[in-house]
Coordinates of C-alpha atoms in Angstrom, one line a residue:
A1319 CA 0.0 0.0 -0.1
V1320 CA 1.1 3.5 -0.7
A1321 CA -0.1 6.7 1.1
A1322 CA 0.0 9.8 -1.0
D1323 CA -1.8 13.1 -0.9
V1324 CA -3.5 13.4 -4.3
G1325 CA -4.6 16.9 -3.5
T1326 CA -1.2 17.9 -4.8
A1327 CA 0.5 17.1 -8.1
A1328 CA 3.7 15.9 -6.4
G1329 CA 1.5 13.5 -4.2
A1330 CA -0.3 12.1 -7.3
A1331 CA 3.1 11.6 -9.1
E1332 CA 4.5 9.8 -6.1
L1333 CA 1.5 7.5 -6.1
I1334 CA 1.8 6.6 -9.8
D1335 CA 5.7 6.3 -9.5
A1336 CA 5.0 3.6 -6.9
V1337 CA 3.7 1.4 -9.7
P1338 CA 6.5 -0.6 -11.2
A1339 CA 7.8 0.9 -14.4
E1340 CA 7.2 -2.2 -16.4
E1341 CA 3.5 -2.3 -15.6
P1342 CA 1.1 -0.3 -17.5
V1343 CA -1.7 1.6 -15.7
D1344 CA -4.7 0.2 -17.2
Q1345 CA -7.2 1.3 -14.5
L1346 CA -7.2 4.5 -12.4
V1347 CA -9.9 4.9 -9.8
H1348 CA -10.2 8.2 -7.9
G1349 CA -11.9 7.5 -4.6
A1350 CA -10.1 9.8 -2.3
V1351 CA -12.5 12.2 -0.4
E1352 CA -12.0 14.6 2.4
V1353 CA -15.2 15.6 4.3
V1354 CA -15.5 18.9 6.1
T1355 CA -18.3 19.0 8.4
G1356 CA -20.3 22.0 9.7
S1357 CA -20.5 25.5 8.4
L1358 CA -18.1 26.5 5.7
L1359 CA -17.9 30.0 7.3
E1360 CA -16.5 28.3 10.5
A1361 CA -14.5 25.4 9.0
D1362 CA -10.7 25.3 9.5
G1363 CA -9.2 27.2 6.4
D1364 CA -6.4 24.7 5.9
Q1365 CA -8.7 21.7 6.2
L1366 CA -11.2 23.3 3.8
E1367 CA -8.4 24.1 1.3
H1368 CA -7.2 20.6 1.4
A1369 CA -10.7 19.2 0.9
V1370 CA -11.1 21.3 -2.2
A1371 CA -7.8 20.2 -3.6
V1372 CA -8.3 16.5 -2.9
N1373 CA -12.0 16.4 -3.9
G1374 CA -11.8 19.1 -6.8
L1375 CA -8.3 18.5 -8.3
G1376 CA -7.3 15.0 -7.0
L1377 CA -8.6 13.2 -10.3
L1378 CA -6.8 15.8 -12.6
H1379 CA -3.7 15.3 -10.7
L1380 CA -3.9 11.7 -11.0
V1381 CA -4.7 11.6 -14.7
R1382 CA -1.9 14.0 -15.4
A1383 CA 0.7 12.0 -13.4
A1384 CA -0.5 8.8 -15.1
R1385 CA -1.1 9.9 -18.7
A1386 CA 2.2 8.7 -20.0
R1387 CA 1.7 5.3 -18.5
L1388 CA -2.0 4.7 -19.4
A1389 CA -2.2 1.5 -21.4
G1390 CA -4.0 1.6 -24.9
E1391 CA -7.6 1.5 -23.5
S1392 CA -7.3 2.4 -20.0
L1393 CA -10.3 3.2 -17.8
V1394 CA -10.4 6.2 -15.5
L1395 CA -13.2 6.0 -12.9
F1396 CA -14.4 8.5 -10.5
P1397 CA -17.3 7.1 -8.4
E1398 CA -18.9 10.4 -7.7
G1399 CA -21.8 10.0 -10.0
G1400 CA -20.6 6.7 -11.8
R1401 CA -18.9 8.4 -14.6
S1402 CA -15.9 7.1 -16.4
Y1403 CA -13.5 8.1 -19.2
R1404 CA -11.8 5.7 -21.5
H1405 CA -8.4 6.7 -22.6
R1406 CA -7.5 6.0 -26.2

């Protein structure tokens, strides 16, 4: 198992780099979520910024980091709404 912060481009790259170089990335699933409870006006600013980064940019960071390694017909899944993207 690899722990990485996909809310940053460097964290997403660290995660993808943990996959052995000789193995293609044929499936990429974004399931990372950070929940901030309570009022947004009273939420901790750092926690809120990190939640927005993970929830809003995490998938983009992962796809950018994995793009060169995605196999011919790779599948990118993001469970929020059941959407998928097939890379060709």
